[in-house]
PDB file of C-alpha atoms in Angstrom:
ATOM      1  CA  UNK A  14     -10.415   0.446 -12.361  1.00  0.00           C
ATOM      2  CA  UNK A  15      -7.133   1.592 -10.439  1.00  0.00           C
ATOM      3  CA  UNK A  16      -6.475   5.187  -9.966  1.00  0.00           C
ATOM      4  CA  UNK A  17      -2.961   4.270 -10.599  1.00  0.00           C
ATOM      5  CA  UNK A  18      -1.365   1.941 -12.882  1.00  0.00           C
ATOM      6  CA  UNK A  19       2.364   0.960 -13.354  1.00  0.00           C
ATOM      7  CA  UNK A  20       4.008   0.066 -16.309  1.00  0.00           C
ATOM      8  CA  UNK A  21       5.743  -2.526 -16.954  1.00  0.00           C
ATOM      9  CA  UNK A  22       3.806  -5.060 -14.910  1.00  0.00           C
ATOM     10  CA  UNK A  23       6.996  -7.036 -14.747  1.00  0.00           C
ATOM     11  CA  UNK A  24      10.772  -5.667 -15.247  1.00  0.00           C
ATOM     12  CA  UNK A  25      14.194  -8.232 -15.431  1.00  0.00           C
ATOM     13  CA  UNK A  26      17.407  -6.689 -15.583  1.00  0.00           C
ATOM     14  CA  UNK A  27      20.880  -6.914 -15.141  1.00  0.00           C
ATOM     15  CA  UNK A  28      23.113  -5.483 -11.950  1.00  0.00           C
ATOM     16  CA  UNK A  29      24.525  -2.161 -12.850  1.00  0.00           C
ATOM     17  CA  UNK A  30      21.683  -0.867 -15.152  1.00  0.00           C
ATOM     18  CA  UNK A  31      18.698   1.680 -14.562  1.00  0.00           C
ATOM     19  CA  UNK A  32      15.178   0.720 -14.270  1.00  0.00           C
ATOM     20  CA  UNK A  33      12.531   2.825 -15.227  1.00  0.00           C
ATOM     21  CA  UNK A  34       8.702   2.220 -14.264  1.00  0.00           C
ATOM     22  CA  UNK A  35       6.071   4.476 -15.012  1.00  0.00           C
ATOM     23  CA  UNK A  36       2.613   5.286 -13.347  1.00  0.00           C
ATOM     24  CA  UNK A  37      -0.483   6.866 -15.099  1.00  0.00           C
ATOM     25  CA  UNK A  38      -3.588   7.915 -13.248  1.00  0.00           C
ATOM     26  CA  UNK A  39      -6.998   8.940 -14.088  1.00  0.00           C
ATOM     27  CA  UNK A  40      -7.943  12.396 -12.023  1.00  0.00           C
ATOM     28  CA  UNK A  41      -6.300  15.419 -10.531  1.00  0.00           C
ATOM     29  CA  UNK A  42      -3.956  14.870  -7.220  1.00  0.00           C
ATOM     30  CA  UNK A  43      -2.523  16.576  -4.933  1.00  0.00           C
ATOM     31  CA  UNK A  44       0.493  14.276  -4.744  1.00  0.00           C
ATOM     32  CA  UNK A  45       2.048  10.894  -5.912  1.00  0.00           C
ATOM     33  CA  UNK A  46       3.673   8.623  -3.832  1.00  0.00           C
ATOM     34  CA  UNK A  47       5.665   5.393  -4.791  1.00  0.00           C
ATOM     35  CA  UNK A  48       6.195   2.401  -2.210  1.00  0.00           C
ATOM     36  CA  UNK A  49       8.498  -0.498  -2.259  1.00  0.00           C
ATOM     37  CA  UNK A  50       7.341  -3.958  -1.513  1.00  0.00           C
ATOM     38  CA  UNK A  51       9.844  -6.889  -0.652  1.00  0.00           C
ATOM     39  CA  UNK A  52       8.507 -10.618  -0.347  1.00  0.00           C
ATOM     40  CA  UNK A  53       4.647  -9.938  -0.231  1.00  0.00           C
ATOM     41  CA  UNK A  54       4.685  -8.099   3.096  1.00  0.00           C
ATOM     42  CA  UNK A  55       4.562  -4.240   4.105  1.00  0.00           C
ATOM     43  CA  UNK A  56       5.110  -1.522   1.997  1.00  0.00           C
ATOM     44  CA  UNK A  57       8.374   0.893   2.829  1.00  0.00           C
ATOM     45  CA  UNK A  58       7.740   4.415   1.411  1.00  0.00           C
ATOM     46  CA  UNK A  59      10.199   5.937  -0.848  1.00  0.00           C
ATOM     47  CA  UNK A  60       9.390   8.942  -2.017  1.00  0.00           C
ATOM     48  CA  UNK A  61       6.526  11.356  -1.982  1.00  0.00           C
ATOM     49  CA  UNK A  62       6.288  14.303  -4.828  1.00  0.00           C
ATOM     50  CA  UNK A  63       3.604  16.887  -5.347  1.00  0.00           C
ATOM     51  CA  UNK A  64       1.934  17.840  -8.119  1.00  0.00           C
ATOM     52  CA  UNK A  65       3.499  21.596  -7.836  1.00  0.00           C
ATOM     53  CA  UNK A  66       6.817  19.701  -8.226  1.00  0.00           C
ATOM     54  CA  UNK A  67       8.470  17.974 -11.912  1.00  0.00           C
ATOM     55  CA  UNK A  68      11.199  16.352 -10.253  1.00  0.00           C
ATOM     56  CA  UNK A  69      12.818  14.880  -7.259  1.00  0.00           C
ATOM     57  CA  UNK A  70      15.779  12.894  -6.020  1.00  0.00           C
ATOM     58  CA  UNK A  71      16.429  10.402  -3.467  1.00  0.00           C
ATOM     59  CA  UNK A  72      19.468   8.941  -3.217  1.00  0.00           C
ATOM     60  CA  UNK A  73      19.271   6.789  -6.453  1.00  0.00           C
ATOM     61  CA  UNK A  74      15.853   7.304  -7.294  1.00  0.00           C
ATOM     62  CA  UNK A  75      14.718  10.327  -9.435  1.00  0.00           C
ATOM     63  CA  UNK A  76      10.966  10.431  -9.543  1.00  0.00           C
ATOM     64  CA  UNK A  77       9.330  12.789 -12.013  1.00  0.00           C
ATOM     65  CA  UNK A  78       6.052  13.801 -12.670  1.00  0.00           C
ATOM     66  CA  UNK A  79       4.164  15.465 -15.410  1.00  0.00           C
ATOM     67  CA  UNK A  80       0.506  16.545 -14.473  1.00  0.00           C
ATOM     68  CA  UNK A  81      -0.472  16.952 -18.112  1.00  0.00           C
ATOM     69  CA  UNK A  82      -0.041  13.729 -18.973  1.00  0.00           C
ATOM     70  CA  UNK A  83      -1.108  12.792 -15.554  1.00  0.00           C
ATOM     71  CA  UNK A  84       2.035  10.118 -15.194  1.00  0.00           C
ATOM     72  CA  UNK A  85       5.025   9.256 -12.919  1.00  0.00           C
ATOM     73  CA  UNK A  86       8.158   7.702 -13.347  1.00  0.00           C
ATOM     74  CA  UNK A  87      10.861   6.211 -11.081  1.00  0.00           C
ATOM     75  CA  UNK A  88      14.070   5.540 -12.087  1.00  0.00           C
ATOM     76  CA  UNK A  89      16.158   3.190 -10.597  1.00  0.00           C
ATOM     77  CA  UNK A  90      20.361   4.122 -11.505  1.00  0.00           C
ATOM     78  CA  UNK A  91      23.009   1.221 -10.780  1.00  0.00           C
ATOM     79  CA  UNK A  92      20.117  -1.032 -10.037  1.00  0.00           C
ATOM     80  CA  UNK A  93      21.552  -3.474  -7.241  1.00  0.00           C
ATOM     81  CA  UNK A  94      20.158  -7.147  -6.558  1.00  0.00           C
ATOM     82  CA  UNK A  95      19.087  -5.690  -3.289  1.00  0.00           C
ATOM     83  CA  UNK A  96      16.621  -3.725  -5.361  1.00  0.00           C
ATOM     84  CA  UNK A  97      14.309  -6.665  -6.668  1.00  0.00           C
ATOM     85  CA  UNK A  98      11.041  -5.841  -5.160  1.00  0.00           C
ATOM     86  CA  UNK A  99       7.625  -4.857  -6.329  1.00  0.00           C
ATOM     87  CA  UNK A 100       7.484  -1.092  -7.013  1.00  0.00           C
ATOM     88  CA  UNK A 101       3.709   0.724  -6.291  1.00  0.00           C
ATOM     89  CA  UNK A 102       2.786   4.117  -7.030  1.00  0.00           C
ATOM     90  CA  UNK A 103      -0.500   5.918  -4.687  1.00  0.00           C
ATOM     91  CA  UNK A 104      -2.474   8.726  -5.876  1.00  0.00           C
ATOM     92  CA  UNK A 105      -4.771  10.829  -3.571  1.00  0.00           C
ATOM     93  CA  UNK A 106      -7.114  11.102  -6.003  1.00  0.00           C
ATOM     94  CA  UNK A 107      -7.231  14.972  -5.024  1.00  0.00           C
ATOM     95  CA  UNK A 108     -10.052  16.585  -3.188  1.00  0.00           C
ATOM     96  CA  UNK A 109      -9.284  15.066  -0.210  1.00  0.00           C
ATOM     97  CA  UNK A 110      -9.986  11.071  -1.411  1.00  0.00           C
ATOM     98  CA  UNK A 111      -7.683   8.342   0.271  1.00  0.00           C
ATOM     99  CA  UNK A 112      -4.735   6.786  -1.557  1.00  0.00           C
ATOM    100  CA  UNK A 113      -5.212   4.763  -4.327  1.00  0.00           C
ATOM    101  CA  UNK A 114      -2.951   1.993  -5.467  1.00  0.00           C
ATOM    102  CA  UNK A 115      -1.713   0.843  -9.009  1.00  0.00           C
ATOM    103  CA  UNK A 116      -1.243  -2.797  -9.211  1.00  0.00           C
ATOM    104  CA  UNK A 117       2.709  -2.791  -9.451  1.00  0.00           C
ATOM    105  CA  UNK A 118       5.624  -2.987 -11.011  1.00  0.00           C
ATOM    106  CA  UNK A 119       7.687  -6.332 -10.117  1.00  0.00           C
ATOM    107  CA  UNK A 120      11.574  -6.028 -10.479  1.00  0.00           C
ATOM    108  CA  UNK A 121      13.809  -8.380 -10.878  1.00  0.00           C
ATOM    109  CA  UNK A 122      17.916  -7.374 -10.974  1.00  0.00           C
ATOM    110  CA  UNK A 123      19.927  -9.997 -12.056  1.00  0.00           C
ATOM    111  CA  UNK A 124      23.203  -9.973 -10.412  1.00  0.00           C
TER     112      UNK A 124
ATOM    113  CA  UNK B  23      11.115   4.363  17.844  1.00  0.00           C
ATOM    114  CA  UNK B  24       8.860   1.414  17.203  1.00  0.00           C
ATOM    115  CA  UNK B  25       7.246   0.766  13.582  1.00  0.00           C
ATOM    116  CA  UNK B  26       3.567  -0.635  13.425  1.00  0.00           C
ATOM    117  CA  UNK B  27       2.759  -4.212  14.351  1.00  0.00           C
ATOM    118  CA  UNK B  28       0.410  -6.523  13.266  1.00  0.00           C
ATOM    119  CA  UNK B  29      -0.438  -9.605  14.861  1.00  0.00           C
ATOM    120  CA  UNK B  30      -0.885 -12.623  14.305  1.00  0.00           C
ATOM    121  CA  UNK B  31       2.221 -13.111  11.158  1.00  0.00           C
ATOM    122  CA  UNK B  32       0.313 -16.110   9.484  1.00  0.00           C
ATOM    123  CA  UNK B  33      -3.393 -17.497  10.302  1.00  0.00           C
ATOM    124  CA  UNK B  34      -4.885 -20.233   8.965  1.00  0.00           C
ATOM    125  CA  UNK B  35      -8.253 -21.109   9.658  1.00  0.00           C
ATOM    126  CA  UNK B  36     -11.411 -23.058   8.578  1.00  0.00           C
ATOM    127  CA  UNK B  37     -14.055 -21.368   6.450  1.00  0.00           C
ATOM    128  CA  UNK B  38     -16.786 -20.273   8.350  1.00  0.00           C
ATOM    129  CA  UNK B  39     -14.480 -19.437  11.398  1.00  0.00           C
ATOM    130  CA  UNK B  40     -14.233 -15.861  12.604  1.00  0.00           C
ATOM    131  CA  UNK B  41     -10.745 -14.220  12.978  1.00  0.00           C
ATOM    132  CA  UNK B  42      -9.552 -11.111  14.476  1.00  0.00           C
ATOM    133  CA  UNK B  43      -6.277  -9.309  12.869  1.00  0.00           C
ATOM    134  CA  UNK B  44      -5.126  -6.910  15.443  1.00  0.00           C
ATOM    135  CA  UNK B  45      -3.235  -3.706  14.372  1.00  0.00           C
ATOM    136  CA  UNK B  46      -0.731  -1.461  16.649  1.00  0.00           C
ATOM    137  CA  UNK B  47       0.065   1.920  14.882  1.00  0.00           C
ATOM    138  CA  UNK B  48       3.150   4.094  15.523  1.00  0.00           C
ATOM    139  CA  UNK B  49       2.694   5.816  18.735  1.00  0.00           C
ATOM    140  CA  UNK B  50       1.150   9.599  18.053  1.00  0.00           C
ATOM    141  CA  UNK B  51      -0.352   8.636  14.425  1.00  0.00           C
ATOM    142  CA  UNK B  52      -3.746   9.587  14.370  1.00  0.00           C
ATOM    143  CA  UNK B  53      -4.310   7.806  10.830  1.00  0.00           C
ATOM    144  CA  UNK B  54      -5.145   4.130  10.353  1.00  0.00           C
ATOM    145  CA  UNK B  55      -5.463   2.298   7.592  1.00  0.00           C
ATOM    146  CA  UNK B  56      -6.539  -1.579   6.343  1.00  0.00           C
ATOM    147  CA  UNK B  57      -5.725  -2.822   2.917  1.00  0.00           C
ATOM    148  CA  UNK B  58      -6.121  -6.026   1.919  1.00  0.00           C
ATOM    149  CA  UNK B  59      -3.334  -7.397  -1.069  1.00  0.00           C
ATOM    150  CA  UNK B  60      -4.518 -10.740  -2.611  1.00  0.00           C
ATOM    151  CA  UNK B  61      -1.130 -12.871  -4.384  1.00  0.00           C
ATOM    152  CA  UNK B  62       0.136 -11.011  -7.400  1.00  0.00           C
ATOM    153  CA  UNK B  63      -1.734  -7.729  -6.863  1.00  0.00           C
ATOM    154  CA  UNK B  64      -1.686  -4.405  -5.792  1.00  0.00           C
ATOM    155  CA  UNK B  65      -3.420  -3.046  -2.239  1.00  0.00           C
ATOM    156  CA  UNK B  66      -7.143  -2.935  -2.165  1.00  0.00           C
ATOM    157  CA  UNK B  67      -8.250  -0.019   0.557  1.00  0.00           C
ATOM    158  CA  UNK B  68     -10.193  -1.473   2.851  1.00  0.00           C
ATOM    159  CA  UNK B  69     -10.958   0.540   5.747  1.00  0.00           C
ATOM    160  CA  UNK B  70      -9.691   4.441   7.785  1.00  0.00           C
ATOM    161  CA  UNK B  71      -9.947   5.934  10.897  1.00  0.00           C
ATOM    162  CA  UNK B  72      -9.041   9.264  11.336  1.00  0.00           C
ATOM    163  CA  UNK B  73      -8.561  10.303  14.698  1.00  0.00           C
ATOM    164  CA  UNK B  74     -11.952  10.562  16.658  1.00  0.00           C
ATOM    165  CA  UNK B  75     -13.975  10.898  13.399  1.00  0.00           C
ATOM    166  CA  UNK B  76     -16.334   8.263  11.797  1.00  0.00           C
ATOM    167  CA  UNK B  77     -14.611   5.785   9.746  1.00  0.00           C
ATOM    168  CA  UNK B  78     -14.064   5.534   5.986  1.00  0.00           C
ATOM    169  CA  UNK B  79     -15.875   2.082   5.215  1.00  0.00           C
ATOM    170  CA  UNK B  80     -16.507   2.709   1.703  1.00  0.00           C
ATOM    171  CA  UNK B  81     -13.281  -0.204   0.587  1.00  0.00           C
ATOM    172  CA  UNK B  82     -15.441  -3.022   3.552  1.00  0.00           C
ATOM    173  CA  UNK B  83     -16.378  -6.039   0.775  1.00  0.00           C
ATOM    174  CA  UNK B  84     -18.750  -7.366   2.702  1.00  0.00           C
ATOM    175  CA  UNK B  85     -20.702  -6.684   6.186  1.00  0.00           C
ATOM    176  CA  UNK B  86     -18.471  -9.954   7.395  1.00  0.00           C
ATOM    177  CA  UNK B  87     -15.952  -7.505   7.430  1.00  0.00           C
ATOM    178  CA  UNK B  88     -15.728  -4.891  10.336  1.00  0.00           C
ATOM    179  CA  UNK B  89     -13.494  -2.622  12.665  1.00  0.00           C
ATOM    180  CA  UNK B  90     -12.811  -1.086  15.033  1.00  0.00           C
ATOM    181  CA  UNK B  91      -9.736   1.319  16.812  1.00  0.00           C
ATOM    182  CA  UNK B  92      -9.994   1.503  20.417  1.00  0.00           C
ATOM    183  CA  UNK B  93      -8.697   4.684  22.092  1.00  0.00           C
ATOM    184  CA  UNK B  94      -7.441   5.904  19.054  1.00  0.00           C
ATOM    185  CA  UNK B  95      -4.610   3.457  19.082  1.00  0.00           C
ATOM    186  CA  UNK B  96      -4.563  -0.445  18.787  1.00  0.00           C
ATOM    187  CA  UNK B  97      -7.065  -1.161  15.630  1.00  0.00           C
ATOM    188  CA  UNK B  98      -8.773  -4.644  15.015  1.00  0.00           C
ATOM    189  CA  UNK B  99     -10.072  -6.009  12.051  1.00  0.00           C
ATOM    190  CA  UNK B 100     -12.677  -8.395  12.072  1.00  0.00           C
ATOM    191  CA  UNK B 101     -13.827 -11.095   9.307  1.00  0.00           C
ATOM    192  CA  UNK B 102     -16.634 -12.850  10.453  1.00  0.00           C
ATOM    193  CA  UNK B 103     -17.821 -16.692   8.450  1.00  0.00           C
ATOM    194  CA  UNK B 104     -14.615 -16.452   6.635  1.00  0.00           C
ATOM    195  CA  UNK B 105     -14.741 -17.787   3.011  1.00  0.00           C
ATOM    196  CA  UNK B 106     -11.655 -19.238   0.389  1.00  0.00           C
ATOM    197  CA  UNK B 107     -11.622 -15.557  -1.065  1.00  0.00           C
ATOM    198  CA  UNK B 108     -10.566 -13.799   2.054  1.00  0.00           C
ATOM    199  CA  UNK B 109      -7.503 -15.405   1.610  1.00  0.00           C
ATOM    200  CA  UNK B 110      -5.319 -12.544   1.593  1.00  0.00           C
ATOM    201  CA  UNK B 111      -2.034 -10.211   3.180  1.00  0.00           C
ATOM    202  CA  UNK B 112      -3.913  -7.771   5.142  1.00  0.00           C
ATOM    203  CA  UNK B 113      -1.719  -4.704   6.044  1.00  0.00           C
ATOM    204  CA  UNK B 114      -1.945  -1.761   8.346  1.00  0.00           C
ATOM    205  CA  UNK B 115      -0.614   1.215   8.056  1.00  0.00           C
ATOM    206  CA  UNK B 116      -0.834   4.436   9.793  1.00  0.00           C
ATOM    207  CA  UNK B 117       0.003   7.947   9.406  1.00  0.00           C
ATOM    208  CA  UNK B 118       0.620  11.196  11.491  1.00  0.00           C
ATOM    209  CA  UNK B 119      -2.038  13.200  10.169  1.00  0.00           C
ATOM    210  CA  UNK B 120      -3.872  12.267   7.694  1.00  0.00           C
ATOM    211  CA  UNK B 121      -4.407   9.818   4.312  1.00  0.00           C
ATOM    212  CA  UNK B 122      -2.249  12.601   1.911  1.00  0.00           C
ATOM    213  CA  UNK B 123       0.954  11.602   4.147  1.00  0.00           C
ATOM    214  CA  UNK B 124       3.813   9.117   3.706  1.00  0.00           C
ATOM    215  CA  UNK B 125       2.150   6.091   5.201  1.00  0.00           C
ATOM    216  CA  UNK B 126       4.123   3.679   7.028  1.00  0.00           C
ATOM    217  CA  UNK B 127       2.850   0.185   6.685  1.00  0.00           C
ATOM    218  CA  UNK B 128       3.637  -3.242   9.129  1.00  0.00           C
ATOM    219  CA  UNK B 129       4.256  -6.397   7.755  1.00  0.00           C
ATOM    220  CA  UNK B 130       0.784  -7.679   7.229  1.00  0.00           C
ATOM    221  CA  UNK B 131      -1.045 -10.875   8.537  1.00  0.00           C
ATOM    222  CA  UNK B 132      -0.693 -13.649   5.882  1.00  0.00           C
ATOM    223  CA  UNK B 133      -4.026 -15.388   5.988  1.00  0.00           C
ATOM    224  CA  UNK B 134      -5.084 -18.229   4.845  1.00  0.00           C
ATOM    225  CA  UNK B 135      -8.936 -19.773   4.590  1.00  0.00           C
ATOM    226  CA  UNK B 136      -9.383 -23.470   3.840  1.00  0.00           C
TER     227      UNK B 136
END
Protein backbone atom coordinates (compact mmCIF):
# COMPACT_ATOMS: atom_id res chain seq x y z
CA UNK A 1 0.00 0.00 0.00
CA UNK A 2 0.99 3.81 -0.52
CA UNK A 3 3.02 5.52 2.04
CA UNK A 4 0.86 8.41 1.32
CA UNK A 5 -2.68 8.76 0.62
CA UNK A 6 -4.83 11.88 -0.27
CA UNK A 7 -8.16 12.52 0.58
CA UNK A 8 -10.61 13.29 -1.31
CA UNK A 9 -9.69 11.23 -4.35
CA UNK A 10 -11.68 13.72 -6.36
CA UNK A 11 -12.63 17.51 -5.33
CA UNK A 12 -15.27 19.97 -7.63
CA UNK A 13 -15.67 23.37 -6.62
CA UNK A 14 -16.62 26.66 -7.40
CA UNK A 15 -14.13 29.84 -8.32
CA UNK A 16 -13.57 31.88 -5.26
CA UNK A 17 -13.73 29.06 -2.59
CA UNK A 18 -10.92 27.10 -0.59
CA UNK A 19 -10.00 23.61 -1.19
CA UNK A 20 -8.75 21.49 1.33
CA UNK A 21 -7.02 17.96 0.66
CA UNK A 22 -5.54 15.95 3.17
CA UNK A 23 -2.64 13.30 3.19
CA UNK A 24 -2.13 10.45 5.79
CA UNK A 25 0.91 8.24 5.87
CA UNK A 26 1.95 5.15 7.52
CA UNK A 27 5.69 5.67 9.19
CA UNK A 28 7.89 8.36 10.60
CA UNK A 29 9.39 11.14 7.99
CA UNK A 30 11.59 13.45 7.89
CA UNK A 31 9.51 15.69 5.63
CA UNK A 32 6.30 15.96 3.43
CA UNK A 33 6.19 17.31 0.23
CA UNK A 34 3.07 18.08 -2.01
CA UNK A 35 3.34 18.33 -5.98
CA UNK A 36 1.00 19.67 -8.52
CA UNK A 37 0.16 17.81 -11.63
CA UNK A 38 -1.55 19.54 -14.74
CA UNK A 39 -2.81 17.33 -17.79
CA UNK A 40 -1.06 13.93 -16.93
CA UNK A 41 2.49 15.20 -17.39
CA UNK A 42 5.35 16.37 -14.86
CA UNK A 43 4.94 17.16 -11.49
CA UNK A 44 5.75 21.06 -10.35
CA UNK A 45 6.70 21.12 -6.62
CA UNK A 46 4.90 23.34 -4.32
CA UNK A 47 5.84 23.15 -1.14
CA UNK A 48 8.10 21.14 1.07
CA UNK A 49 7.50 21.10 5.13
CA UNK A 50 9.36 19.18 7.78
CA UNK A 51 8.26 17.27 10.33
CA UNK A 52 9.92 19.82 13.04
CA UNK A 53 7.50 22.32 11.41
CA UNK A 54 3.15 22.58 12.01
CA UNK A 55 2.67 25.06 9.46
CA UNK A 56 3.69 26.83 6.37
CA UNK A 57 2.62 29.33 3.76
CA UNK A 58 3.09 29.82 0.19
CA UNK A 59 1.49 32.32 -1.43
CA UNK A 60 -2.10 30.83 -1.26
CA UNK A 61 -1.33 27.58 -0.01
CA UNK A 62 -1.04 26.88 3.78
CA UNK A 63 0.20 23.37 4.30
CA UNK A 64 0.06 21.94 7.80
CA UNK A 65 1.19 19.01 9.32
CA UNK A 66 0.56 17.09 12.45
CA UNK A 67 3.09 14.17 13.14
CA UNK A 68 0.79 12.56 15.68
CA UNK A 69 -1.71 11.89 13.54
CA UNK A 70 0.83 11.39 10.90
CA UNK A 71 -1.36 13.68 8.22
CA UNK A 72 -1.04 16.74 5.91
CA UNK A 73 -3.25 19.15 4.60
CA UNK A 74 -3.17 21.78 1.80
CA UNK A 75 -5.40 24.37 1.53
CA UNK A 76 -6.17 26.01 -1.44
CA UNK A 77 -7.81 30.00 -0.57
CA UNK A 78 -9.66 31.84 -3.59
CA UNK A 79 -9.29 28.68 -5.56
CA UNK A 80 -8.87 29.97 -9.30
CA UNK A 81 -9.78 27.81 -12.52
CA UNK A 82 -6.10 27.93 -13.15
CA UNK A 83 -5.86 25.71 -10.11
CA UNK A 84 -7.64 22.45 -11.49
CA UNK A 85 -4.92 19.95 -11.38
CA UNK A 86 -4.17 16.76 -9.57
CA UNK A 87 -2.68 17.51 -6.12
CA UNK A 88 0.11 14.64 -4.71
CA UNK A 89 1.63 14.54 -1.45
CA UNK A 90 5.51 12.48 -1.04
CA UNK A 91 6.72 11.14 2.11
CA UNK A 92 10.40 10.07 2.69
CA UNK A 93 9.44 7.42 4.56
CA UNK A 94 12.27 8.59 7.12
CA UNK A 95 15.51 6.79 7.62
CA UNK A 96 16.78 7.75 4.59
CA UNK A 97 13.98 5.74 2.14
CA UNK A 98 13.09 7.51 -1.27
CA UNK A 99 9.85 9.44 -1.75
CA UNK A 100 6.78 7.83 -1.72
CA UNK A 101 3.67 8.93 -3.51
CA UNK A 102 -0.12 8.99 -2.49
CA UNK A 103 -2.34 8.39 -5.36
CA UNK A 104 -3.86 12.04 -5.60
CA UNK A 105 -6.17 14.37 -5.14
CA UNK A 106 -7.92 15.58 -8.56
CA UNK A 107 -9.36 19.22 -8.48
CA UNK A 108 -11.66 20.58 -10.37
CA UNK A 109 -12.60 24.68 -9.91
CA UNK A 110 -15.50 25.60 -11.59
CA UNK A 111 -15.31 29.04 -12.85
CA UNK B 1 18.38 27.90 -16.58
CA UNK B 2 17.09 24.84 -18.36
CA UNK B 3 14.47 22.35 -16.62
CA UNK B 4 14.86 18.49 -17.29
CA UNK B 5 13.98 16.96 -20.63
CA UNK B 6 12.72 13.88 -21.63
CA UNK B 7 12.63 12.60 -24.97
CA UNK B 8 10.77 11.23 -27.03
CA UNK B 9 7.00 13.31 -25.89
CA UNK B 10 4.77 10.33 -27.15
CA UNK B 11 5.93 6.66 -28.38
CA UNK B 12 3.96 4.22 -29.66
CA UNK B 13 5.18 0.98 -30.44
CA UNK B 14 4.38 -2.75 -31.07
CA UNK B 15 4.50 -5.23 -28.20
CA UNK B 16 7.48 -7.07 -28.16
CA UNK B 17 9.52 -4.01 -29.49
CA UNK B 18 12.26 -2.53 -27.33
CA UNK B 19 12.23 1.27 -26.57
CA UNK B 20 14.63 3.57 -25.06
CA UNK B 21 13.21 6.77 -22.99
CA UNK B 22 16.09 9.08 -22.67
CA UNK B 23 16.29 11.49 -19.65
CA UNK B 24 18.40 14.95 -19.41
CA UNK B 25 18.52 16.23 -15.74
CA UNK B 26 19.12 19.86 -14.66
CA UNK B 27 22.69 20.62 -15.10
CA UNK B 28 24.66 20.06 -11.50
CA UNK B 29 21.82 17.59 -10.01
CA UNK B 30 23.43 14.66 -8.88
CA UNK B 31 19.92 12.86 -8.19
CA UNK B 32 17.90 10.96 -10.80
CA UNK B 33 14.89 9.55 -10.63
CA UNK B 34 12.25 7.21 -12.93
CA UNK B 35 8.64 6.87 -12.01
CA UNK B 36 6.32 5.40 -13.97
CA UNK B 37 2.32 6.97 -13.61
CA UNK B 38 -0.24 4.61 -15.29
CA UNK B 39 -3.89 6.80 -16.31
CA UNK B 40 -5.70 7.83 -13.17
CA UNK B 41 -2.92 7.10 -10.65
CA UNK B 42 -0.36 8.29 -8.60
CA UNK B 43 3.72 7.83 -9.41
CA UNK B 44 5.09 4.39 -9.00
CA UNK B 45 9.12 4.75 -8.12
CA UNK B 46 10.81 3.04 -10.44
CA UNK B 47 14.39 3.52 -10.43
CA UNK B 48 17.60 6.23 -8.60
CA UNK B 49 20.90 7.08 -9.19
CA UNK B 50 22.68 8.94 -6.85
CA UNK B 51 25.69 10.42 -8.02
CA UNK B 52 28.50 7.75 -8.62
CA UNK B 53 26.82 5.23 -6.25
CA UNK B 54 24.98 1.94 -7.21
CA UNK B 55 21.50 2.42 -8.18
CA UNK B 56 18.24 2.04 -6.24
CA UNK B 57 16.44 -0.78 -8.40
CA UNK B 58 14.24 -1.97 -5.78
CA UNK B 59 10.75 0.00 -7.79
CA UNK B 60 12.32 -2.14 -11.58
CA UNK B 61 8.88 -4.46 -12.30
CA UNK B 62 10.50 -6.61 -14.26
CA UNK B 63 14.24 -7.48 -15.55
CA UNK B 64 12.71 -6.03 -19.12
CA UNK B 65 13.17 -2.99 -17.41
CA UNK B 66 16.74 -1.42 -17.02
CA UNK B 67 18.99 1.81 -16.77
CA UNK B 68 21.42 3.39 -16.98
CA UNK B 69 23.03 7.32 -16.38
CA UNK B 70 26.03 7.93 -18.31
CA UNK B 71 28.57 10.39 -16.85
CA UNK B 72 26.41 11.22 -14.22
CA UNK B 73 24.19 13.21 -16.49
CA UNK B 74 21.90 12.12 -19.46
CA UNK B 75 19.90 8.88 -17.95
CA UNK B 76 18.17 6.19 -20.23
CA UNK B 77 15.58 3.95 -19.48
CA UNK B 78 15.23 0.86 -21.16
CA UNK B 79 12.04 -1.57 -21.61
CA UNK B 80 12.97 -4.43 -23.41
CA UNK B 81 9.79 -7.03 -25.23
CA UNK B 82 7.41 -4.37 -24.29
CA UNK B 83 3.92 -5.65 -23.24
CA UNK B 84 0.07 -3.74 -23.19
CA UNK B 85 0.85 -3.02 -19.37
CA UNK B 86 3.85 -0.86 -19.88
CA UNK B 87 1.63 1.47 -21.22
CA UNK B 88 2.37 4.29 -19.11
CA UNK B 89 3.73 8.36 -18.48
CA UNK B 90 7.17 7.70 -17.48
CA UNK B 91 8.74 10.79 -15.74
CA UNK B 92 12.16 11.90 -14.69
CA UNK B 93 13.05 13.90 -12.26
CA UNK B 94 16.17 14.96 -10.65
CA UNK B 95 17.42 16.62 -7.68
CA UNK B 96 20.54 18.55 -6.33
CA UNK B 97 21.46 16.32 -3.68
CA UNK B 98 19.66 13.80 -2.81
CA UNK B 99 15.91 11.88 -2.76
CA UNK B 100 14.76 14.13 0.67
CA UNK B 101 14.90 17.35 -1.76
CA UNK B 102 12.29 19.25 -3.78
CA UNK B 103 12.44 17.19 -6.93
CA UNK B 104 11.93 18.78 -10.14
CA UNK B 105 10.26 16.55 -12.63
CA UNK B 106 10.11 16.89 -16.89
CA UNK B 107 7.17 16.30 -18.70
CA UNK B 108 7.26 12.58 -19.08
CA UNK B 109 7.23 10.28 -22.24
CA UNK B 110 3.58 9.26 -22.96
CA UNK B 111 3.88 5.69 -24.10
CA UNK B 112 1.86 3.67 -25.62
CA UNK B 113 2.15 -0.42 -26.34
CA UNK B 114 -0.22 -2.01 -28.83
Amino acid sequence: SQQGEEDPQALSIQEGENATMNCSYKTSINNLQWYRQNSGRGLVHLILIRSNEREKHSGRLRVTLDTSKKSSSLLITASRAADTASYFCATDGGAGNMLTFGGGTRLMVKP
Amino acid sequence: GAGVSQSPSNKVTEKGKDVELRCDPISGHTALYWYRQSLGQGLEFLIYFQGNSAPDKSGLPSDRFSAERTGGSVSTLTIQRTQQEDSAVYLCASSLLGHQETQYFGPGTRLLVL
